[in-house]
Coordinates of C-alpha atoms in Angstrom, one line a residue:
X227 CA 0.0 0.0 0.0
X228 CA 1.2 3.5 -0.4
X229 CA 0.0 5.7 2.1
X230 CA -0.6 9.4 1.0
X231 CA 1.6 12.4 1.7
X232 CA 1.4 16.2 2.5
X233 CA 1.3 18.4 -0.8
X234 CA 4.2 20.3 0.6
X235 CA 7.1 17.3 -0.2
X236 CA 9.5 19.5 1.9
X237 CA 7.6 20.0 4.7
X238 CA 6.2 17.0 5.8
X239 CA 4.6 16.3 8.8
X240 CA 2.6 13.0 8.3
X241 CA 4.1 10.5 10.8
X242 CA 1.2 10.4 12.8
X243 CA -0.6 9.5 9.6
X244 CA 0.5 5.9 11.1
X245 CA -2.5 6.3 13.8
X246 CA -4.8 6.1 10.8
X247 CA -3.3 3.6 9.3
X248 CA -2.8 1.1 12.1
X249 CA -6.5 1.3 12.2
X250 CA -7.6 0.6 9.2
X251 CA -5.0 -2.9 8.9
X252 CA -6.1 -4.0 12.3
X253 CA -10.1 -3.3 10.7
X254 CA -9.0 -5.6 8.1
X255 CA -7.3 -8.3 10.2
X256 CA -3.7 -7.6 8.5
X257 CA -0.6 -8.8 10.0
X258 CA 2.1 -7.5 7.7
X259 CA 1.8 -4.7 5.7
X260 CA 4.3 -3.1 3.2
X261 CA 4.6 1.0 3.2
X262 CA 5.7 3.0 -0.2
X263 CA 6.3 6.5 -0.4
X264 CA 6.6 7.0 3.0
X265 CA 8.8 10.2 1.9
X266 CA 10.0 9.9 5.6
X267 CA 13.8 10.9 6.1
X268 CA 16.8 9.0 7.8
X269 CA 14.8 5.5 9.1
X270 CA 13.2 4.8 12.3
X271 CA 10.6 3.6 13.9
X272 CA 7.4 4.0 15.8
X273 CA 4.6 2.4 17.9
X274 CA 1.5 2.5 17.3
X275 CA -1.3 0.9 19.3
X276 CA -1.8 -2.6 17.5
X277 CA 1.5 -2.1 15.0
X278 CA 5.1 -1.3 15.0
X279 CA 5.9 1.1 11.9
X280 CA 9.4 1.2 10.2
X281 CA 11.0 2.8 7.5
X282 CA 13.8 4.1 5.6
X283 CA 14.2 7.0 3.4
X284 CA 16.6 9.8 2.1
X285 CA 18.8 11.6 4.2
X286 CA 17.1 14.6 6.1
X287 CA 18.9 17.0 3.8
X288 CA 17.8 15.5 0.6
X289 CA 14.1 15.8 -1.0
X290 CA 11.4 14.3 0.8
X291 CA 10.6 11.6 -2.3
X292 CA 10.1 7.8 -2.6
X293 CA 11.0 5.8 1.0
X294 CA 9.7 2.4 2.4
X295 CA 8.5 0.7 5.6
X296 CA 6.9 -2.2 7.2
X297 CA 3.9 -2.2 9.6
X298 CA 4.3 -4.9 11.7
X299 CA 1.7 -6.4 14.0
X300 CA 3.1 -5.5 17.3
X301 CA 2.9 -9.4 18.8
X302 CA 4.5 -10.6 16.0
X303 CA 8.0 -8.0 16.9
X304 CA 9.6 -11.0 19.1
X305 CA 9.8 -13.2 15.5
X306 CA 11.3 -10.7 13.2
X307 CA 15.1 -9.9 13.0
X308 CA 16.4 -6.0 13.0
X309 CA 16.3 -4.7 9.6
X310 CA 19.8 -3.7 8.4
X311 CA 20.3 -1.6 5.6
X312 CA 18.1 -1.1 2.9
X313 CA 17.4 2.4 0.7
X314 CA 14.7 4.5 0.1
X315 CA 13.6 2.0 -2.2
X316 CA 14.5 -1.3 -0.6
X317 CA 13.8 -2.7 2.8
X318 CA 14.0 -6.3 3.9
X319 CA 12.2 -7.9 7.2
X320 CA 13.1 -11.5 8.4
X321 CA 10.7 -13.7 9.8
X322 CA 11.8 -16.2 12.9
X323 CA 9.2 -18.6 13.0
X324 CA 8.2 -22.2 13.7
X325 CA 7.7 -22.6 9.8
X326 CA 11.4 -21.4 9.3
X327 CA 13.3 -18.2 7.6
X328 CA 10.2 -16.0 5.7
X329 CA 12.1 -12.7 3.4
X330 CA 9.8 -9.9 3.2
X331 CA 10.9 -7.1 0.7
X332 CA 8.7 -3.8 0.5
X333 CA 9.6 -2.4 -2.9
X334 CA 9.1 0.9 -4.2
X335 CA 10.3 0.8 -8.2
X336 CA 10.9 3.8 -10.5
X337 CA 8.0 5.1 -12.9
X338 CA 7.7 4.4 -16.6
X339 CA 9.7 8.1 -16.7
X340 CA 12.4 7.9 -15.0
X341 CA 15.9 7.6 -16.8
X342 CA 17.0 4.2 -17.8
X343 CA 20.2 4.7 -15.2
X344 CA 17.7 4.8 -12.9
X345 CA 15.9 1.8 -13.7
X346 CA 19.1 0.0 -13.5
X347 CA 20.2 0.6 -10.6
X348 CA 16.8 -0.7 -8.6
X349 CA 16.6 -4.2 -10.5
X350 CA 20.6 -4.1 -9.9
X351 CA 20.1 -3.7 -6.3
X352 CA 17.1 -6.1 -6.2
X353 CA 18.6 -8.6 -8.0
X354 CA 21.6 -8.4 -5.9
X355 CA 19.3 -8.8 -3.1
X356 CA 17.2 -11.6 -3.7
X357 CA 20.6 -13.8 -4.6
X358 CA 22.0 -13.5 -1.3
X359 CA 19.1 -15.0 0.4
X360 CA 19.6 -18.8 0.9
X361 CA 17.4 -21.2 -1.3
X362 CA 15.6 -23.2 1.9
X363 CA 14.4 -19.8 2.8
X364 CA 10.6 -18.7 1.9
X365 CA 10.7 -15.0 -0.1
X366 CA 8.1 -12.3 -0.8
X367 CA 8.2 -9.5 -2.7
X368 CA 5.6 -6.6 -2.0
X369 CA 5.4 -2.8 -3.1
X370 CA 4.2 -0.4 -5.5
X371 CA 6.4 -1.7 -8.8
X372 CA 4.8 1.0 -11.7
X373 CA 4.7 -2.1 -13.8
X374 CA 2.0 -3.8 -16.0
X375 CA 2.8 -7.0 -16.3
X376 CA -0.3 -7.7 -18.4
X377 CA -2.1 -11.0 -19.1
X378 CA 0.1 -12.9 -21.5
X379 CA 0.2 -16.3 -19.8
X380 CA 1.4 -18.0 -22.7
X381 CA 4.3 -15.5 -23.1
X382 CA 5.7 -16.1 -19.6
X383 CA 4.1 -18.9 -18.3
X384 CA 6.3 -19.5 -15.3
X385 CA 5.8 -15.7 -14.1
X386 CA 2.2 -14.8 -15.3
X387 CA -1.3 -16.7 -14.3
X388 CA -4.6 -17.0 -16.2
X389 CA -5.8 -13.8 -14.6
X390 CA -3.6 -11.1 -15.6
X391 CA -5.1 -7.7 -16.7
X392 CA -4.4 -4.7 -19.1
X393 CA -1.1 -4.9 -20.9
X394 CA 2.4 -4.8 -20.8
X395 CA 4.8 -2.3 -20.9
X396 CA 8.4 -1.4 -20.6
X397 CA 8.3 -1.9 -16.2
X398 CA 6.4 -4.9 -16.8
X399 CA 9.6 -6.4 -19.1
X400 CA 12.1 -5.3 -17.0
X401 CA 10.5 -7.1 -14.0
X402 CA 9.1 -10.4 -16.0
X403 CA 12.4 -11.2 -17.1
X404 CA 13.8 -10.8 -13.6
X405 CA 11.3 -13.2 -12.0
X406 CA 12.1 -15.6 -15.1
X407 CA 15.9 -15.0 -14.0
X408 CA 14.8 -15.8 -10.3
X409 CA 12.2 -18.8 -9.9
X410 CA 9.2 -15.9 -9.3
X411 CA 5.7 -15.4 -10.0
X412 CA 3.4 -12.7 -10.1
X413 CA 0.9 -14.2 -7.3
X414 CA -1.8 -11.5 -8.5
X415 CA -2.4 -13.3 -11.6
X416 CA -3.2 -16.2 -10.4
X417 CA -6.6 -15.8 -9.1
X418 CA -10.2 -15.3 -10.4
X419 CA -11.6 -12.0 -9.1
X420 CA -13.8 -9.1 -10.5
X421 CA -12.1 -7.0 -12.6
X422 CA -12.0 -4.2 -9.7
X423 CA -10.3 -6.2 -7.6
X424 CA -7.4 -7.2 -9.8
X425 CA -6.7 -3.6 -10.5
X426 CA -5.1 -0.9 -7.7
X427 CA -4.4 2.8 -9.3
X428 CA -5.9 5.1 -11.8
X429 CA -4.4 7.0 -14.2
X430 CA -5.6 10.6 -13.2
X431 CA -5.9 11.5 -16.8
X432 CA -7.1 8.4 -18.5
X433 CA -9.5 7.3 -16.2
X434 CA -7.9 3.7 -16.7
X435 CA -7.3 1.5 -14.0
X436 CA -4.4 -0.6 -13.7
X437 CA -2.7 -3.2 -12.0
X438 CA 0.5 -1.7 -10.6
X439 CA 0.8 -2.7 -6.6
X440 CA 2.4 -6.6 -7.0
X441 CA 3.0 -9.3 -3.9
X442 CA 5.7 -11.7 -5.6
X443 CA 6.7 -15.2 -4.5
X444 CA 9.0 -18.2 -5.6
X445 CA 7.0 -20.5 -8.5
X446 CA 7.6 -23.3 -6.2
X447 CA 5.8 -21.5 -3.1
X448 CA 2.8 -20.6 -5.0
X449 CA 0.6 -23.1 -3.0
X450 CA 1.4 -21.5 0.1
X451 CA -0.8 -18.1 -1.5
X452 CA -4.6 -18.6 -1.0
X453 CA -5.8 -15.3 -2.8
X454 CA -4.0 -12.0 -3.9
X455 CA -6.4 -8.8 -4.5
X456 CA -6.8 -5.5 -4.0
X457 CA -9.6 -3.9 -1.2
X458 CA -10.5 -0.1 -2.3
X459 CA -12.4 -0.1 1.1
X460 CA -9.4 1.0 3.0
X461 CA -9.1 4.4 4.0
X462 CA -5.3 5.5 4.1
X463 CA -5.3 8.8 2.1
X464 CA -3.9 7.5 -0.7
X465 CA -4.6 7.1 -4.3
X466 CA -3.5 3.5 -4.5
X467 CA -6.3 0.3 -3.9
X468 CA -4.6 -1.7 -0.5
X469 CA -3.6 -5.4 -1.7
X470 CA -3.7 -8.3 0.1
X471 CA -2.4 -11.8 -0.2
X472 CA -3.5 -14.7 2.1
X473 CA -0.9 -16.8 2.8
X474 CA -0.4 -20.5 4.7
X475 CA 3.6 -21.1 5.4
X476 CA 4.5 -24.8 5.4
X477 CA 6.0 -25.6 8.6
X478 CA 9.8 -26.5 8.6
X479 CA 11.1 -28.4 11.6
X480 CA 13.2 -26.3 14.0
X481 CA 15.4 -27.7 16.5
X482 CA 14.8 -27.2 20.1
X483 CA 17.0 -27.3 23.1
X484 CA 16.5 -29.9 25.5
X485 CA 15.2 -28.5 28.6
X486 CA 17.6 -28.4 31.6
X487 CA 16.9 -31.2 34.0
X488 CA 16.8 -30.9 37.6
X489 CA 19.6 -31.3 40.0
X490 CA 21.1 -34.4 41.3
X491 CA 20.8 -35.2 44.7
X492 CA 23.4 -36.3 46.3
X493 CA 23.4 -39.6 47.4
X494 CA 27.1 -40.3 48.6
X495 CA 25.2 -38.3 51.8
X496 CA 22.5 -41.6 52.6
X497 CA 24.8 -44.0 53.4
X498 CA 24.9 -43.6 56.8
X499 CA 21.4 -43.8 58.0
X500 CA 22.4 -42.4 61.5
X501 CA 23.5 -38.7 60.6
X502 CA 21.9 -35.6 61.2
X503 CA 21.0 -34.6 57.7
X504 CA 19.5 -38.0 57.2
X505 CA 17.0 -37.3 60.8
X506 CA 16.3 -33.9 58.4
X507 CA 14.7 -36.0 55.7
X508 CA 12.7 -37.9 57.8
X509 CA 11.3 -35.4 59.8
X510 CA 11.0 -33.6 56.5
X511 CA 8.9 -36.5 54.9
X512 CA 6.5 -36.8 58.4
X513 CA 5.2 -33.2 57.1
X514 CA 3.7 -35.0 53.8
X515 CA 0.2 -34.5 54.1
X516 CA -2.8 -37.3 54.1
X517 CA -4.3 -37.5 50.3
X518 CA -8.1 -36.1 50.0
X519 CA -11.3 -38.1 49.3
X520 CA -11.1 -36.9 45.1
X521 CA -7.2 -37.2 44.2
X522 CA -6.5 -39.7 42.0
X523 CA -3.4 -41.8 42.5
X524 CA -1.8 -40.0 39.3
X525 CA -2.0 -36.5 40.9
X526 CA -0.8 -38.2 44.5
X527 CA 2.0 -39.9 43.2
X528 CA 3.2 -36.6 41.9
X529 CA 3.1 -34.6 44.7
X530 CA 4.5 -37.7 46.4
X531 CA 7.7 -37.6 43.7
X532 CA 7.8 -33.9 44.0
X533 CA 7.7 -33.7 47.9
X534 CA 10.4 -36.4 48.3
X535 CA 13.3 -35.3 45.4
X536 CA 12.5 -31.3 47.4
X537 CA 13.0 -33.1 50.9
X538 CA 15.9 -35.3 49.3
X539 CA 17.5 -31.6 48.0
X540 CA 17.1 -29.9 51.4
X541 CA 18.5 -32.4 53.6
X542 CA 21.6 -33.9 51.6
X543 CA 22.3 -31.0 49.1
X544 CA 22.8 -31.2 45.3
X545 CA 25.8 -33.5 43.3
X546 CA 28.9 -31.6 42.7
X547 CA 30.7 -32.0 39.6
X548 CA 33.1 -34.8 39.6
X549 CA 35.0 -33.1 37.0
X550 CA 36.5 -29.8 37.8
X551 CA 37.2 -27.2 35.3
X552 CA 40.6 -28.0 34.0
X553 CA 42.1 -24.3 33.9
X554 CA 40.5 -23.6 37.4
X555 CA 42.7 -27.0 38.7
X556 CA 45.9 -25.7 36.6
X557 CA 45.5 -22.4 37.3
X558 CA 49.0 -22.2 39.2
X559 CA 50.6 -23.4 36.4
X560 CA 48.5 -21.9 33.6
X561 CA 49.3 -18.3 35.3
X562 CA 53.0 -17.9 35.4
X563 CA 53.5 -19.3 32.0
X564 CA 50.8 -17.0 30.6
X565 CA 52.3 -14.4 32.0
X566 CA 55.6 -15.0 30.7
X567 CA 54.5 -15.4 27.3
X568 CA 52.5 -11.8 27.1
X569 CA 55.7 -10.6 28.4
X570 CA 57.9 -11.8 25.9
X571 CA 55.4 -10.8 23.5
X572 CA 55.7 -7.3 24.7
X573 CA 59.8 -7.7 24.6
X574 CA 59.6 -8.4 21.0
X575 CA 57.1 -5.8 19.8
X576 CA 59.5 -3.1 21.7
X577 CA 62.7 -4.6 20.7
X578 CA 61.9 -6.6 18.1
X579 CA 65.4 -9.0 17.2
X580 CA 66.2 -12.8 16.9
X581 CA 67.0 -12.9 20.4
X582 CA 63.3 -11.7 21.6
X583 CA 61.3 -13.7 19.0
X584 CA 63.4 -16.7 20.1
X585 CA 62.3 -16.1 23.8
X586 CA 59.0 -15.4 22.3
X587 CA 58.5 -18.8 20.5
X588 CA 59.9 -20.8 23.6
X589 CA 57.5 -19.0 26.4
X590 CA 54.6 -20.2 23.6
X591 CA 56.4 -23.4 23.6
X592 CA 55.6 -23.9 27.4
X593 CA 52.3 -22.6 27.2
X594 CA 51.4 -25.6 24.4
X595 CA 52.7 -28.3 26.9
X596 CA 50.5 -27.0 29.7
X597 CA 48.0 -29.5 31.7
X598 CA 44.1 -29.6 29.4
X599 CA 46.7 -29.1 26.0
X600 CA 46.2 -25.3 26.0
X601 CA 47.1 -23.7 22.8
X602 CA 47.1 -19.5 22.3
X603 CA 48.2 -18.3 19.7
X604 CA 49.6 -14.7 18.6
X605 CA 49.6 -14.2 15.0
X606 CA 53.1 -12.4 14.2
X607 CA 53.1 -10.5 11.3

């Protein structure tokens, strides 16, 4: 979507135009939304009350022109990564979630005018972009693109569905041959809709609507998209239709740590059944109350388990580690020769001869041979 700016490019005030907004993509149940020509300056960052705006634009001393951001549905901020980067017409978001790695790129491409230098440059930089993300990882391309792709399926049948629309021009080319390059599809021609809801801007002097506002994928991820279409019900003060894509990620295992257990008791403390920390645990276990008329002998024997390894704990304390941390155990002998070798290495990098470098390699010498097989090394150039 492309929310709608101040007539006055140079003075801008419209950041708080995120108020409006964040209510209308929490009216219409959105999770993700990409911003174009925010004309913000610098990047940044701010919260609204259901979503989390970013963006990046031009510097603050530059013209207040193009710029992109995410809205990000503020319980979903503990699974995305910090965005890094990006340009006025670029910006990435990563996904961390229990279906794996998901790209998000909000896109904001030059207009059928500007200079092919221009042009260039943005499919350089996107192309760029899209090959350093790894294979196994999901990708999404979403933004205002000021292309017609058209409806020639037959043409590019690996980019374009059944359900194109209009024609296609010089954009359109430029990025059809880049999704050909890529694996890519153009997700909005793939579904049946009215003809108003495959279309998102009108030309202000031809009256003719067209489809410019694009959410691409990879061809083998198409599955994953349940509908692509644009909503002219939402109210963002722009002149651009809001589209959506419904999407179902496949879930990708992720490995989990396995949870800590709990501490051992220990038992080299109950062998003699006369001391004082064993008359602890029994008086301990004579406070274990009678079970009541409905317990079941599940929920018993649980509190039963529980009350006797916390009793257990109490009375004879926790295992220690039988094996002691070997520079901790060495550290008399780890210390002096450390020592000696940093200042040898000092010697040598104020006097720097045979004599010290020899005194240097033997003090490193001593520190190899050390109990636990130490090895530092200082790279000498």
């Amino acid at each position: 979507m492309t929310p709608g700016t101040s007539e006055d490019l140079q003075n801008i005030n419209d950041i708080r135009k995120t108020a409006a907004i964040d209510a209308e993509l929490c009216r219409l149940n959105i999770d993700i939304a990409a911003l174009q020509e925010t004309r913000l300056a610098d990047d940044g960052s701010i919260q609204e009350k259901d979503f989390t705006f970013f963006w990046k634009g031009k510097a603050k001393e530059e013209r207040r022109e193009h710029g992109v951001g995410f809205a990000v549905k503020s319980s979903l901020l503990p699974m995305t990564k910090p965005l890094v980067g990006g340009t006025e017409r670029l910006l990435s978001l990563r996904l961390n979630t229990s279906k794996g790695i998901v790209n998000l790129v909000a896109a904001y491409a030059p207009t059928l005018a500007a200079s092919p230098d221009v042009k260039n440059k943005f499919y350089s930089e996107l192309d760029e972009l899209i090959g350093q993300l790894p294979e196994s990882e999901d990708l999404y391309l979403l933004g205002d693109f000021n292309a017609r792709v058209g409806a020639e399926h037959d043409s590019w049948p690996t980019c374009v569905g059944h359900h194109g629309v209009g024609k296609i021009n010089e954009n359109g080319q430029r990025l059809l041959e880049l999704c050909c390059n890529r694996n890519l599809c153009i997700t909005n021609t793939y579904f049946q809709h009215k003809e108003k809801h495959k279309v998102s801007w009108m030309h202000p002097r031809s009256h003719q609507w067209h489809q410019l506002d694009l959410i691409i994928t990879k061809r083998s991820r198409i599955g994953d998209v349940h509908t692509t279409r644009s909503y002219h019900s939402a109210d963002c003060d722009t002149d651009h239709a809001l589209v959506i894509s419904k999407v179902v990620l496949q879930p990708k295992r992720i490995h989990h740590a396995k949870p800590r257990g709990l501490p051992k008791i220990n038992t080299a403390c109950t062998a003699d059944t006369v001391t004082q920390k064993h008359h602890k645990f029994n008086a301990s276990m004579k406070n274990f109350g009678p079970a009541l008329p409905d317990e079941t002998a599940e929920s018993r024997w649980c509190q039963l388990s529980s009350f006797i390894y916390q009793s257990a704990i109490d009375a004879f304390g926790r295992k220690k580690r039988q094996n002691t941390d070997w520079y901790d155990a060495n550290l008399k002998v780890i210390e002096p020769a450390t020592t000696a070798k940093r200042q040898a290495l000092i010697r040598w990098k104020q006097y720097p001869s045979a004599k010290t470098l020899s005194a240097l390699r033997k003090s490193r010498v001593r520190v190899r041979g050390l109990p636990g097989n130490v090895l530092i090394i200082i790279g000498l150039s």
